[in-house]
Amino acid sequence: MLLQLSVLALVLLSPVWADNFYQDATVTFGDQRAQIQDGGRLLALSLDKISGSGFQSKNEYLFGRFDMQLKLVPGNSAGTVTTFYLSSEGAGHDEIDFEFLGNSSGQPYTVHTNVYSQGKGNKEQQFRLWFDPTSSFHTYSIVWNSQRIIFLVDNIPIRVFNNHEALGVAFPKNQAMRVYASLWNADDWATQGGRVKTDWSMAPFTASYRNFNTNACVWSAATSTSSCGGSKTESVNNDQTWQTQQLNANGRNRLRWVQQKYMIYNYCADANRFSQGFSPECKRSRF
């Protein structure tokens, strides 16, 4: 009951699911390995030894809340990477990542998160999931506004990346991004640092996506304007509470719970990797 109350306090409005991949997404690679099903309500990506598959949103966005329900590759998923992320284009791109690193049967998935700004990343945090992400759909969300980025799993915050431009830390806020998703092979690094390889006898591997929802500012490249500017808006329900969203006390408690019990890597604690010193935001509050 306390967890339910915490989630309700954190999220002021439950997402209204868009449910139409025909309308909202474009398959980008993989040919028939990417299948829109159930009248546009579900999109299945598959991976075999020849190719993976992926899709992207038809719209570009400059800030918003983005929700996707995923059911990850079951069984022996070692070597596979399933993704849900935002990205702009070009060498100096911005990017906000959810990557799900497969593992041998019976071992938990690793959730890999990262933030790129102006082409520079190295902001990784990784977590174990506290449930089986292959037996049913779970909701993964990115809240992106000019002050912070919040990563959520089933509306529970697992990470907050704050805007610390005042400290000289770049923050993604000037480039419009699309939503991307993919399933691909990365057995050179994805599972136990590449020590466990993909078992191709298990192929094809399949991950399923549904309930793609955007409550966001749609960007028009033709006019260089956002739908959230002025009186025009295309956000779901015209609700834009995400524009200033931050964690309340219950949300901070949930974040501490996740990070204390399930975080397995934090770039702000890797002194071997960053022997010359940590990035300035590492000295600030995680909230």
XYZ file of N, CA and C in Angstrom:
861
model
N 0.823 -1.207 0.000
C 0.000 0.000 0.000
C 0.864 1.267 0.000
N 1.973 1.274 0.790
C 2.832 2.454 0.828
C 3.469 2.700 -0.526
N 3.883 1.607 -1.202
C 4.460 1.764 -2.536
C 3.446 2.338 -3.509
N 2.189 1.854 -3.426
C 1.158 2.372 -4.322
C 0.919 3.858 -4.078
N 0.884 4.265 -2.821
C 0.693 5.679 -2.512
C 1.862 6.514 -3.004
N 3.083 5.956 -2.890
C 4.252 6.695 -3.361
C 4.188 6.933 -4.856
N 3.792 5.897 -5.580
C 3.691 6.039 -7.033
C 2.617 7.033 -7.409
N 1.474 6.989 -6.712
C 0.401 7.931 -7.006
C 0.830 9.356 -6.718
N 1.599 9.544 -5.675
C 2.051 10.894 -5.341
C 3.061 11.406 -6.349
N 3.875 10.487 -6.903
C 4.890 10.901 -7.855
C 4.298 11.280 -9.198
N 3.355 10.516 -9.661
C 2.796 10.731 -11.003
C 1.425 11.370 -10.876
N 1.321 12.585 -11.331
C 0.075 13.329 -11.171
C -0.990 12.865 -12.153
N -0.571 12.352 -13.294
C -1.532 11.935 -14.305
C -1.033 10.660 -14.939
N -1.819 9.606 -14.919
C -1.435 8.362 -15.566
C -1.437 8.559 -17.075
N -0.481 7.935 -17.787
C -0.421 8.117 -19.229
C -1.687 7.623 -19.922
N -2.039 8.290 -20.998
C -3.108 7.828 -21.876
C -2.418 7.221 -23.099
N -2.599 5.913 -23.312
C -1.795 5.212 -24.292
C -2.247 5.534 -25.716
N -1.255 5.766 -26.582
C -1.537 6.135 -27.972
C -1.973 4.923 -28.799
N -1.268 3.783 -28.662
C -1.745 2.507 -29.194
C -1.783 2.430 -30.720
N -0.982 3.174 -31.439
C -1.032 3.056 -32.887
C 0.358 3.245 -33.479
N 1.081 2.139 -33.647
C 2.419 2.221 -34.221
C 2.364 2.572 -35.709
N 1.289 2.214 -36.398
C 1.155 2.627 -37.792
C 1.202 4.149 -37.901
N 0.568 4.814 -36.976
C 0.486 6.274 -37.000
C 1.737 6.943 -36.460
N 2.364 6.344 -35.445
C 3.388 7.050 -34.677
C 4.819 6.640 -34.984
N 5.034 5.500 -35.675
C 6.387 4.970 -35.818
C 6.682 4.544 -37.241
N 7.983 4.474 -37.547
C 8.478 4.014 -38.834
C 9.560 2.970 -38.590
N 9.452 1.818 -39.240
C 10.495 0.801 -39.139
C 11.740 1.309 -39.855
N 12.896 1.214 -39.188
C 14.128 1.785 -39.729
C 15.091 0.745 -40.268
N 15.060 -0.475 -39.721
C 15.905 -1.534 -40.267
C 15.366 -2.887 -39.817
N 15.808 -3.915 -40.532
C 15.401 -5.271 -40.178
C 14.336 -5.878 -41.063
N 13.760 -5.073 -41.962
C 12.725 -5.578 -42.882
C 11.612 -6.288 -42.111
N 11.336 -7.545 -42.459
C 10.221 -8.262 -41.849
C 10.495 -8.706 -40.416
N 11.678 -8.416 -39.911
C 11.970 -8.720 -38.504
C 11.234 -7.765 -37.574
N 10.785 -6.658 -38.094
C 9.966 -5.712 -37.320
C 8.529 -5.834 -37.796
N 7.638 -6.231 -36.913
C 6.255 -6.510 -37.287
C 5.290 -5.704 -36.420
N 4.498 -4.855 -37.075
C 3.412 -4.168 -36.373
C 2.208 -5.099 -36.365
N 1.653 -5.346 -35.179
C 0.611 -6.347 -35.011
C -0.590 -5.779 -34.259
N -1.613 -6.568 -34.172
C -2.800 -6.249 -33.366
C -3.369 -4.876 -33.718
N -3.500 -4.629 -35.023
C -4.097 -3.381 -35.475
C -3.290 -2.139 -35.163
N -1.976 -2.316 -34.984
C -1.111 -1.174 -34.681
C -0.830 -0.997 -33.206
N -1.378 -1.875 -32.367
C -1.216 -1.714 -30.923
C 0.062 -2.341 -30.371
N 0.725 -3.189 -31.164
C 1.928 -3.874 -30.703
C 2.937 -3.900 -31.829
N 4.228 -3.764 -31.459
C 5.306 -3.866 -32.433
C 6.334 -4.853 -31.893
N 6.579 -5.919 -32.651
C 7.531 -6.951 -32.255
C 8.813 -6.801 -33.060
N 9.950 -6.750 -32.368
C 11.261 -6.715 -33.007
C 11.927 -8.069 -32.822
N 12.620 -8.541 -33.852
C 13.325 -9.807 -33.735
C 14.764 -9.657 -34.216
N 15.573 -10.590 -33.750
C 17.004 -10.617 -34.053
C 17.391 -12.031 -34.446
N 18.069 -12.155 -35.590
C 18.682 -13.422 -35.966
C 20.139 -13.162 -36.303
N 20.827 -14.172 -36.805
C 22.269 -14.018 -37.019
C 22.589 -13.043 -38.142
N 21.604 -12.773 -38.988
C 21.823 -11.860 -40.114
C 21.623 -10.409 -39.703
N 20.575 -10.138 -38.926
C 20.246 -8.743 -38.620
C 19.335 -8.650 -37.409
N 19.386 -7.491 -36.780
C 18.385 -7.118 -35.790
C 17.305 -6.295 -36.459
N 16.614 -5.460 -35.664
C 15.543 -4.634 -36.223
C 15.299 -3.445 -35.312
N 14.597 -2.451 -35.847
C 14.344 -1.257 -35.048
C 13.310 -0.355 -35.679
N 12.878 0.647 -34.901
C 11.941 1.643 -35.402
C 12.213 2.982 -34.744
N 11.622 4.033 -35.294
C 11.748 5.378 -34.738
C 10.406 6.080 -34.815
N 10.248 7.099 -33.980
C 9.032 7.898 -34.021
C 9.012 8.753 -35.282
N 7.819 9.017 -35.777
C 7.698 9.899 -36.933
C 7.952 11.350 -36.550
N 7.614 11.715 -35.325
C 7.823 13.083 -34.864
C 9.173 13.255 -34.187
N 9.655 14.476 -34.195
C 10.772 14.897 -33.347
C 10.201 15.694 -32.180
N 10.927 15.690 -31.063
C 10.435 16.344 -29.852
C 11.548 17.158 -29.205
N 11.147 18.253 -28.572
C 12.065 19.040 -27.758
C 11.425 19.166 -26.379
N 11.719 18.197 -25.518
C 11.209 18.017 -24.155
C 9.869 17.256 -24.159
N 9.659 16.514 -23.079
C 8.405 15.800 -22.931
C 8.529 14.620 -21.986
N 7.430 13.884 -21.893
C 7.410 12.594 -21.201
C 7.125 11.516 -22.237
N 7.921 10.432 -22.168
C 7.862 9.369 -23.153
C 7.727 8.034 -22.425
N 6.661 7.307 -22.720
C 6.381 6.032 -22.063
C 6.324 4.920 -23.106
N 6.878 3.774 -22.741
C 6.796 2.597 -23.591
C 6.674 1.375 -22.697
N 5.780 0.468 -23.068
C 5.711 -0.811 -22.385
C 6.483 -1.846 -23.197
N 7.362 -2.590 -22.518
C 8.210 -3.586 -23.169
C 8.072 -4.929 -22.480
N 8.164 -5.982 -23.279
C 8.373 -7.335 -22.774
C 9.647 -7.831 -23.433
N 10.670 -8.085 -22.628
C 12.005 -8.338 -23.141
C 12.187 -9.789 -23.591
N 13.306 -10.032 -24.262
C 13.629 -11.354 -24.805
C 13.679 -12.372 -23.668
N 12.897 -13.452 -23.756
C 12.888 -14.456 -22.687
C 14.023 -15.461 -22.830
N 14.213 -16.265 -21.780
C 15.172 -17.352 -21.834
C 16.606 -16.860 -21.893
N 17.424 -17.555 -22.658
C 18.835 -17.190 -22.789
C 18.954 -16.011 -23.752
N 19.025 -14.811 -23.202
C 19.103 -13.593 -24.012
C 20.512 -13.026 -24.048
N 21.495 -13.789 -23.610
C 22.873 -13.307 -23.554
C 23.315 -12.751 -24.897
N 24.000 -11.606 -24.858
C 24.525 -10.980 -26.066
C 23.580 -10.026 -26.745
N 22.291 -10.088 -26.400
C 21.313 -9.218 -27.044
C 21.177 -7.900 -26.272
N 20.825 -6.859 -27.000
C 20.528 -5.555 -26.400
C 19.192 -5.074 -26.964
N 18.256 -4.793 -26.070
C 16.962 -4.213 -26.432
C 16.977 -2.763 -25.973
N 16.521 -1.838 -26.805
C 16.661 -0.425 -26.473
C 15.350 0.337 -26.577
N 15.309 1.424 -25.831
C 14.267 2.455 -25.908
C 14.967 3.746 -25.527
N 15.082 4.694 -26.472
C 15.895 5.878 -26.199
C 15.465 7.050 -27.065
N 15.961 8.207 -26.705
C 15.786 9.432 -27.489
C 17.136 9.811 -28.071
N 17.127 10.329 -29.300
C 18.391 10.758 -29.885
C 18.151 11.772 -30.989
N 19.076 12.732 -31.072
C 19.144 13.600 -32.242
C 20.136 12.975 -33.216
N 20.501 13.684 -34.268
C 21.372 13.128 -35.291
C 22.688 13.891 -35.348
N 23.705 13.258 -35.940
C 24.974 13.922 -36.164
C 26.009 13.607 -35.099
N 27.254 14.005 -35.390
C 28.375 13.699 -34.493
C 28.202 14.355 -33.126
N 27.641 15.542 -33.088
C 27.428 16.241 -31.827
C 26.037 16.021 -31.274
N 25.552 14.799 -31.361
C 24.164 14.503 -31.025
C 23.931 14.481 -29.521
N 22.659 14.635 -29.147
C 22.189 14.397 -27.789
C 21.479 13.045 -27.746
N 21.478 12.406 -26.561
C 20.869 11.083 -26.459
C 20.535 10.775 -25.010
N 19.403 10.115 -24.793
C 18.970 9.677 -23.467
C 18.588 8.204 -23.596
N 19.303 7.308 -22.897
C 19.248 5.879 -23.177
C 18.641 5.031 -22.074
N 17.748 4.127 -22.488
C 17.447 2.890 -21.787
C 17.986 1.763 -22.674
N 18.911 0.945 -22.170
C 19.366 -0.240 -22.878
C 19.261 -1.428 -21.930
N 18.695 -2.526 -22.433
C 18.453 -3.706 -21.609
C 19.389 -4.803 -22.096
N 20.353 -5.151 -21.241
C 21.409 -6.080 -21.606
C 21.000 -7.491 -21.205
N 20.896 -8.363 -22.209
C 20.454 -9.719 -21.958
C 21.449 -10.522 -21.137
N 20.986 -11.682 -20.650
C 21.831 -12.521 -19.817
C 21.452 -13.979 -20.015
N 22.249 -14.874 -19.439
C 21.946 -16.296 -19.493
C 20.653 -16.582 -18.749
N 20.016 -17.666 -19.101
C 18.756 -18.032 -18.463
C 18.897 -18.053 -16.946
N 17.914 -17.446 -16.281
C 17.909 -17.434 -14.829
C 18.657 -16.281 -14.202
N 19.413 -15.537 -14.999
C 20.137 -14.379 -14.497
C 19.358 -13.105 -14.818
N 19.419 -12.091 -13.933
C 18.614 -10.886 -14.166
C 19.146 -10.030 -15.311
N 18.246 -9.304 -15.937
C 18.621 -8.306 -16.930
C 19.352 -7.147 -16.257
N 20.262 -6.526 -17.009
C 20.888 -5.274 -16.598
C 20.260 -4.133 -17.379
N 19.805 -3.090 -16.674
C 19.303 -1.877 -17.307
C 20.440 -0.870 -17.340
N 20.857 -0.509 -18.531
C 21.966 0.418 -18.744
C 21.379 1.775 -19.131
N 21.686 2.823 -18.385
C 21.215 4.175 -18.707
C 22.413 5.066 -18.997
N 22.204 6.033 -19.882
C 23.278 6.963 -20.221
C 22.664 8.249 -20.753
N 23.408 9.334 -20.660
C 22.996 10.630 -21.184
C 24.156 11.209 -21.990
N 23.860 11.553 -23.239
C 24.830 12.223 -24.103
C 24.385 13.666 -24.320
N 25.352 14.562 -24.353
C 25.085 15.945 -24.746
C 26.218 16.426 -25.622
N 25.873 16.927 -26.793
C 26.842 17.416 -27.762
C 27.870 16.342 -28.106
N 27.381 15.116 -28.216
C 28.220 14.005 -28.632
C 29.027 13.340 -27.545
N 28.914 13.816 -26.315
C 29.710 13.267 -25.225
C 28.808 12.573 -24.210
N 29.168 11.328 -23.885
C 28.406 10.550 -22.928
C 29.190 10.304 -21.650
N 29.507 9.044 -21.383
C 30.243 8.653 -20.181
C 29.502 9.002 -18.900
N 28.174 8.904 -18.937
C 27.340 9.192 -17.761
C 26.536 7.939 -17.380
N 27.157 6.778 -17.424
C 26.437 5.522 -17.279
C 26.066 5.208 -15.830
N 24.864 4.718 -15.663
C 24.446 4.045 -14.442
C 23.724 2.770 -14.856
N 23.962 1.674 -14.107
C 23.354 0.390 -14.427
C 22.640 -0.173 -13.203
N 21.565 -0.921 -13.482
C 20.723 -1.472 -12.429
C 20.303 -2.892 -12.798
N 20.022 -3.710 -11.771
C 19.319 -4.963 -11.963
C 17.829 -4.702 -11.797
N 17.022 -5.349 -12.605
C 15.582 -5.240 -12.429
C 15.131 -6.153 -11.295
N 14.126 -5.722 -10.552
C 13.641 -6.443 -9.377
C 12.431 -7.317 -9.708
N 12.227 -7.589 -10.994
C 11.124 -8.425 -11.459
C 11.566 -9.103 -12.747
N 10.767 -10.045 -13.212
C 11.047 -10.714 -14.476
C 10.476 -9.864 -15.614
N 11.327 -9.208 -16.412
C 10.833 -8.329 -17.478
C 10.424 -9.065 -18.742
N 10.480 -10.412 -18.699
C 10.157 -11.204 -19.889
C 8.795 -11.876 -19.801
N 8.209 -11.925 -18.600
C 6.955 -12.659 -18.432
C 5.728 -11.805 -18.703
N 5.885 -10.479 -18.604
C 4.775 -9.560 -18.856
C 5.335 -8.205 -19.247
N 4.459 -7.310 -19.672
C 4.877 -5.966 -20.057
C 5.091 -5.095 -18.819
N 6.134 -4.255 -18.900
C 6.393 -3.256 -17.873
C 6.641 -1.916 -18.559
N 6.373 -0.837 -17.827
C 6.435 0.509 -18.399
C 7.761 1.178 -18.070
N 8.419 1.684 -19.102
C 9.680 2.406 -18.962
C 9.450 3.824 -19.484
N 9.865 4.816 -18.697
C 9.516 6.207 -19.001
C 10.740 7.102 -18.892
N 10.757 8.114 -19.762
C 11.761 9.183 -19.701
C 11.016 10.500 -19.596
N 11.300 11.250 -18.529
C 10.816 12.627 -18.393
C 12.001 13.532 -18.692
N 11.837 14.400 -19.672
C 12.930 15.267 -20.121
C 12.425 16.701 -20.155
N 12.923 17.525 -19.262
C 12.630 18.949 -19.313
C 13.931 19.734 -19.206
N 13.846 21.045 -19.146
C 15.058 21.861 -19.193
C 15.852 21.825 -17.893
N 15.261 21.287 -16.820
C 15.937 21.231 -15.530
C 16.533 19.862 -15.218
N 15.913 18.792 -15.742
C 16.360 17.458 -15.351
C 15.811 16.385 -16.301
N 16.406 15.209 -16.197
C 15.942 14.008 -16.881
C 15.664 12.969 -15.804
N 14.481 12.363 -15.850
C 14.101 11.339 -14.879
C 13.844 10.037 -15.628
N 14.504 8.968 -15.196
C 14.275 7.629 -15.721
C 13.364 6.892 -14.744
N 12.280 6.284 -15.256
C 11.335 5.580 -14.398
C 11.055 4.181 -14.940
N 10.859 3.249 -14.007
C 10.439 1.887 -14.334
C 9.155 1.621 -13.568
N 8.077 1.375 -14.288
C 6.755 1.223 -13.661
C 6.457 2.395 -12.724
N 6.795 3.588 -13.184
C 6.576 4.851 -12.460
C 7.417 4.994 -11.202
N 8.395 4.130 -11.015
C 9.340 4.250 -9.901
C 10.628 4.861 -10.444
N 11.098 5.992 -9.903
C 12.319 6.612 -10.427
C 13.542 5.767 -10.092
N 14.390 5.548 -11.093
C 15.639 4.843 -10.840
C 16.845 5.766 -10.995
N 16.642 6.903 -11.678
C 17.771 7.821 -11.889
C 17.248 9.213 -12.195
N 17.967 10.215 -11.708
C 17.715 11.611 -12.064
C 19.033 12.221 -12.521
N 19.030 12.840 -13.700
C 20.201 13.565 -14.197
C 19.819 15.037 -14.285
N 20.383 15.842 -13.378
C 20.007 17.244 -13.290
C 20.828 18.111 -14.234
N 20.281 19.261 -14.572
C 20.980 20.255 -15.388
C 21.989 20.977 -14.505
N 23.268 20.741 -14.793
C 24.352 21.407 -14.063
C 25.207 22.229 -15.031
N 24.542 22.931 -15.934
C 25.289 23.786 -16.860
C 26.082 24.859 -16.125
N 25.592 25.270 -14.979
C 26.307 26.277 -14.192
C 27.683 25.785 -13.743
N 27.846 24.447 -13.698
C 29.135 23.855 -13.338
C 29.972 23.514 -14.567
N 29.474 23.853 -15.743
C 30.184 23.545 -16.973
C 29.869 22.176 -17.542
N 28.796 21.545 -17.067
C 28.393 20.225 -17.543
C 27.324 20.400 -18.619
N 27.582 19.886 -19.798
C 26.612 20.022 -20.903
C 25.333 19.266 -20.575
N 24.200 19.819 -21.038
C 22.892 19.215 -20.801
C 22.109 19.249 -22.101
N 21.426 18.146 -22.456
C 20.681 18.119 -23.726
C 19.416 18.969 -23.660
N 19.438 20.100 -24.323
C 18.258 20.961 -24.297
C 18.051 21.768 -25.574
N 18.958 21.656 -26.527
C 18.873 22.490 -27.720
C 18.622 21.709 -29.007
N 18.667 20.393 -28.943
C 18.476 19.583 -30.136
C 17.214 18.738 -30.005
N 16.356 18.810 -31.002
C 15.168 17.961 -31.021
C 15.588 16.509 -31.223
N 14.829 15.597 -30.609
C 15.167 14.178 -30.664
C 13.950 13.349 -31.076
N 14.223 12.240 -31.724
C 13.201 11.238 -31.989
C 13.283 10.135 -30.936
N 12.194 9.373 -30.834
C 12.187 8.164 -30.020
C 12.641 7.005 -30.897
N 13.558 6.207 -30.388
C 14.060 5.050 -31.116
C 13.897 3.792 -30.263
N 13.826 2.647 -30.938
C 13.842 1.350 -30.266
C 14.492 0.345 -31.206
N 15.192 -0.626 -30.614
C 15.885 -1.600 -31.448
C 16.190 -2.857 -30.650
N 16.462 -3.917 -31.387
C 16.949 -5.171 -30.828
C 18.119 -5.598 -31.693
N 19.301 -5.752 -31.081
C 20.494 -6.026 -31.871
C 21.483 -6.875 -31.078
N 22.483 -7.391 -31.777
C 23.493 -8.233 -31.158
C 24.690 -7.386 -30.738
N 25.095 -7.536 -29.482
C 26.275 -6.831 -28.971
C 27.049 -7.757 -28.040
N 27.275 -8.987 -28.512
C 27.887 -9.951 -27.601
C 29.377 -9.701 -27.375
N 29.929 -8.652 -28.003
C 31.307 -8.280 -27.699
C 31.418 -7.528 -26.377
N 30.251 -7.068 -25.821
C 30.328 -6.320 -24.557
C 29.092 -6.458 -23.662
N 27.957 -6.857 -24.199
C 26.690 -6.685 -23.490
C 26.555 -7.562 -22.247
N 27.005 -8.803 -22.302
C 26.778 -9.731 -21.204
C 28.108 -10.097 -20.553
N 28.227 -9.720 -19.287
C 29.446 -9.986 -18.507
C 30.692 -9.532 -19.256
N 30.604 -8.309 -19.786
C 31.739 -7.714 -20.472
C 32.136 -8.422 -21.752
N 31.217 -9.193 -22.336
C 31.505 -9.903 -23.575
C 31.985 -11.327 -23.363
N 32.068 -11.759 -22.113
C 32.543 -13.132 -21.841
C 31.496 -14.181 -22.229
N 30.203 -13.815 -22.190
C 29.138 -14.731 -22.582
C 28.597 -14.285 -23.940
N 28.633 -15.179 -24.904
C 28.259 -14.846 -26.269
C 26.812 -15.253 -26.575
N 26.315 -14.723 -27.673
C 24.968 -15.055 -28.133
C 24.896 -16.516 -28.577
N 23.887 -17.218 -28.117
C 23.640 -18.596 -28.546
C 22.654 -18.543 -29.714
N 23.176 -18.622 -30.930
C 22.330 -18.435 -32.108
C 21.365 -19.585 -32.331
N 21.568 -20.706 -31.615
C 20.590 -21.787 -31.726
C 19.259 -21.394 -31.110
N 19.249 -20.309 -30.310
C 18.026 -19.820 -29.689
C 17.287 -18.812 -30.569
N 17.909 -18.388 -31.670
C 17.306 -17.377 -32.544
C 16.087 -17.955 -33.281
N 15.144 -17.107 -33.693
C 15.171 -15.652 -33.510
C 14.781 -15.229 -32.093
N 15.417 -14.156 -31.635
C 15.082 -13.532 -30.367
C 14.030 -12.459 -30.630
N 13.086 -12.313 -29.715
C 11.990 -11.367 -29.945
C 11.707 -10.545 -28.692
N 11.565 -9.243 -28.873
C 11.110 -8.321 -27.829
C 9.863 -7.607 -28.347
N 8.931 -7.326 -27.453
C 7.656 -6.729 -27.850
C 7.462 -5.369 -27.200
N 6.897 -4.442 -27.983
C 6.630 -3.074 -27.535
C 5.134 -2.794 -27.705
N 4.567 -2.077 -26.753
C 3.190 -1.638 -26.898
C 2.989 -0.347 -26.092
N 1.833 0.272 -26.291
C 1.446 1.453 -25.515
C 2.518 2.536 -25.532
N 2.918 2.905 -26.749
C 3.867 4.005 -26.955
C 3.118 5.317 -26.764
N 3.513 6.062 -25.749
C 2.819 7.301 -25.426
C 3.806 8.463 -25.344
N 3.468 9.565 -25.987
C 4.269 10.787 -25.870
C 3.383 11.921 -25.384
N 3.800 12.547 -24.320
C 3.172 13.764 -23.825
C 4.267 14.819 -23.905
N 4.403 15.439 -25.060
C 5.650 16.117 -25.377
C 5.441 17.281 -26.330
N 6.499 18.062 -26.475
C 6.508 19.193 -27.393
C 7.002 18.721 -28.762
N 6.117 18.709 -29.743
C 6.474 18.275 -31.090
C 7.258 19.387 -31.780
N 8.393 19.017 -32.355
C 9.264 19.990 -33.000
C 9.048 19.974 -34.504
N 8.935 21.158 -35.089
C 8.829 21.291 -36.541
C 10.155 21.796 -37.087
N 10.869 20.946 -37.822
C 12.137 21.368 -38.408
C 11.917 22.420 -39.491
N 10.763 22.363 -40.157
C 10.486 23.302 -41.248
C 10.377 24.738 -40.750
N 9.791 24.896 -39.558
C 9.584 26.246 -39.027
C 10.438 26.541 -37.803
N 11.202 25.531 -37.349
C 12.033 25.663 -36.136
C 11.210 26.136 -34.946
N 10.034 25.541 -34.800
C 9.159 25.896 -33.685
C 8.676 24.637 -32.980
N 8.289 24.823 -31.729
C 7.774 23.732 -30.911
C 6.279 23.887 -30.727
N 5.579 22.762 -30.643
C 4.135 22.812 -30.421
C 3.782 23.352 -29.049
N 4.739 23.395 -28.138
C 4.467 23.915 -26.795
C 4.702 25.417 -26.694
N 5.134 26.052 -27.774
C 5.298 27.488 -27.758
C 3.986 28.190 -28.039
N 3.682 29.234 -27.275
C 2.451 29.975 -27.490
C 1.237 29.171 -27.096
N 0.131 29.354 -27.825
C -1.133 28.722 -27.453
C -1.300 27.339 -28.056
N -0.511 26.997 -29.064
C -0.664 25.710 -29.728
C 0.014 24.609 -28.924
N -0.655 23.506 -28.729
C -0.064 22.358 -28.051
C -0.589 21.078 -28.638
N 0.296 20.070 -28.700
C -0.098 18.751 -29.182
C 0.213 17.693 -28.136
N 0.379 18.091 -26.871
C 0.654 17.136 -25.824
C -0.604 16.336 -25.497
N -0.415 15.062 -25.128
C -1.530 14.224 -24.757
C -2.268 14.866 -23.581
N -3.588 15.004 -23.713
C -4.432 15.618 -22.682
C -4.080 17.083 -22.410
N -3.236 17.675 -23.251
C -2.771 19.040 -23.012
C -2.149 19.197 -21.629
N -1.687 18.107 -21.051
C -1.083 18.137 -19.725
C 0.427 18.272 -19.858
N 0.993 19.283 -19.232
C 2.422 19.523 -19.347
C 3.071 19.650 -17.974
N 2.581 18.901 -16.999
C 3.188 18.934 -15.671
C 4.626 18.440 -15.705
N 4.967 17.640 -16.711
C 6.332 17.145 -16.836
C 7.342 18.272 -17.056
N 6.884 19.448 -17.508
C 7.810 20.537 -17.816
C 8.585 21.019 -16.597
N 8.020 20.839 -15.426
C 8.708 21.228 -14.189
C 8.794 20.060 -13.215
N 8.554 18.841 -13.691
C 8.472 17.698 -12.787
C 9.789 17.445 -12.066
N 9.684 17.201 -10.775
C 10.810 16.778 -9.964
C 10.285 15.770 -8.947
N 11.179 15.177 -8.183
C 10.753 14.163 -7.235
C 10.306 14.799 -5.927
N 9.163 14.332 -5.420
C 8.743 14.725 -4.077
C 9.383 13.770 -3.073
N 9.009 13.862 -1.807
C 9.638 13.047 -0.766
C 9.465 11.561 -1.035
N 8.261 11.151 -1.459
C 8.030 9.752 -1.758
C 8.865 9.279 -2.941
N 8.978 10.132 -3.947
C 9.801 9.786 -5.100
C 11.266 9.646 -4.722
N 11.756 10.532 -3.856
C 13.156 10.438 -3.414
C 13.396 9.161 -2.613
N 12.413 8.773 -1.813
C 12.541 7.514 -1.071
C 12.599 6.318 -2.005
N 11.762 6.316 -3.050
C 11.782 5.229 -4.017
C 13.122 5.190 -4.751
N 13.639 6.359 -5.098
C 14.925 6.425 -5.787
C 16.039 5.857 -4.911
N 16.055 6.224 -3.636
C 17.065 5.683 -2.716
C 16.959 4.168 -2.630
N 15.738 3.660 -2.552
C 15.519 2.219 -2.461
C 16.117 1.504 -3.667
N 15.833 2.015 -4.868
C 16.360 1.400 -6.078
C 17.877 1.478 -6.107
N 18.425 2.651 -5.818
C 19.864 2.823 -5.960
C 20.645 2.062 -4.899
N 20.094 1.915 -3.726
C 20.781 1.163 -2.681
C 20.722 -0.343 -2.901
N 19.617 -0.845 -3.459
C 19.425 -2.283 -3.590
C 19.780 -2.825 -4.974
N 19.652 -2.009 -6.019
C 19.711 -2.558 -7.368
C 20.726 -1.889 -8.285
N 21.353 -0.795 -7.871
C 22.376 -0.189 -8.716
C 23.644 -1.051 -8.677
N 24.191 -1.347 -9.857
C 25.409 -2.153 -9.930
C 26.579 -1.393 -10.556
N 26.318 -0.232 -11.148
C 27.411 0.590 -11.668
C 26.995 2.051 -11.647
N 27.945 2.907 -11.235
C 27.730 4.345 -11.201
C 29.023 5.025 -11.648
N 28.957 5.753 -12.747
C 30.153 6.421 -13.252
C 30.761 7.369 -12.232
N 29.932 7.868 -11.312
C 30.427 8.794 -10.290
C 31.198 8.091 -9.170
N 31.290 6.757 -9.241
C 32.034 6.005 -8.225
C 33.166 5.180 -8.832
N 33.423 5.346 -10.128
C 34.435 4.539 -10.814
C 35.750 5.310 -10.882
N 36.515 5.243 -9.788
C 37.766 6.000 -9.705
C 38.827 5.449 -10.656
N 38.782 4.161 -10.963
C 39.758 3.603 -11.899
C 39.554 4.158 -13.298
N 38.320 4.289 -13.693
C 38.023 4.792 -15.026
C 38.281 6.290 -15.121
N 37.926 7.020 -14.079
C 38.069 8.480 -14.096
C 39.152 8.885 -13.094
N 40.359 8.426 -13.377
C 41.477 8.651 -12.454
C 41.870 10.116 -12.334
N 41.479 10.916 -13.328
C 41.804 12.349 -13.291
C 40.756 13.159 -12.533
N 39.751 12.481 -12.019
C 38.711 13.171 -11.258
C 37.341 12.983 -11.875
N 36.325 13.017 -11.025
C 34.958 12.820 -11.475
C 34.394 14.100 -12.094
N 33.375 13.922 -12.909
C 32.670 15.054 -13.500
C 32.041 15.895 -12.385
N 31.956 17.215 -12.560
C 31.499 18.093 -11.465
C 30.140 17.737 -10.877
N 29.207 17.204 -11.693
C 27.882 16.915 -11.163
C 27.908 15.785 -10.140
N 28.986 14.987 -10.132
C 29.073 13.872 -9.185
C 29.151 14.344 -7.741
N 29.549 15.580 -7.537
C 29.645 16.109 -6.175
C 28.333 16.685 -5.675
N 27.345 16.753 -6.554
C 26.058 17.341 -6.191
C 25.059 16.258 -5.825
N 23.939 16.668 -5.258
C 22.884 15.730 -4.873
C 22.386 14.965 -6.074
N 22.061 13.681 -5.891
C 21.507 12.863 -6.960
C 20.088 13.280 -7.298
N 19.442 14.062 -6.463
C 18.047 14.424 -6.666
C 17.926 15.776 -7.368
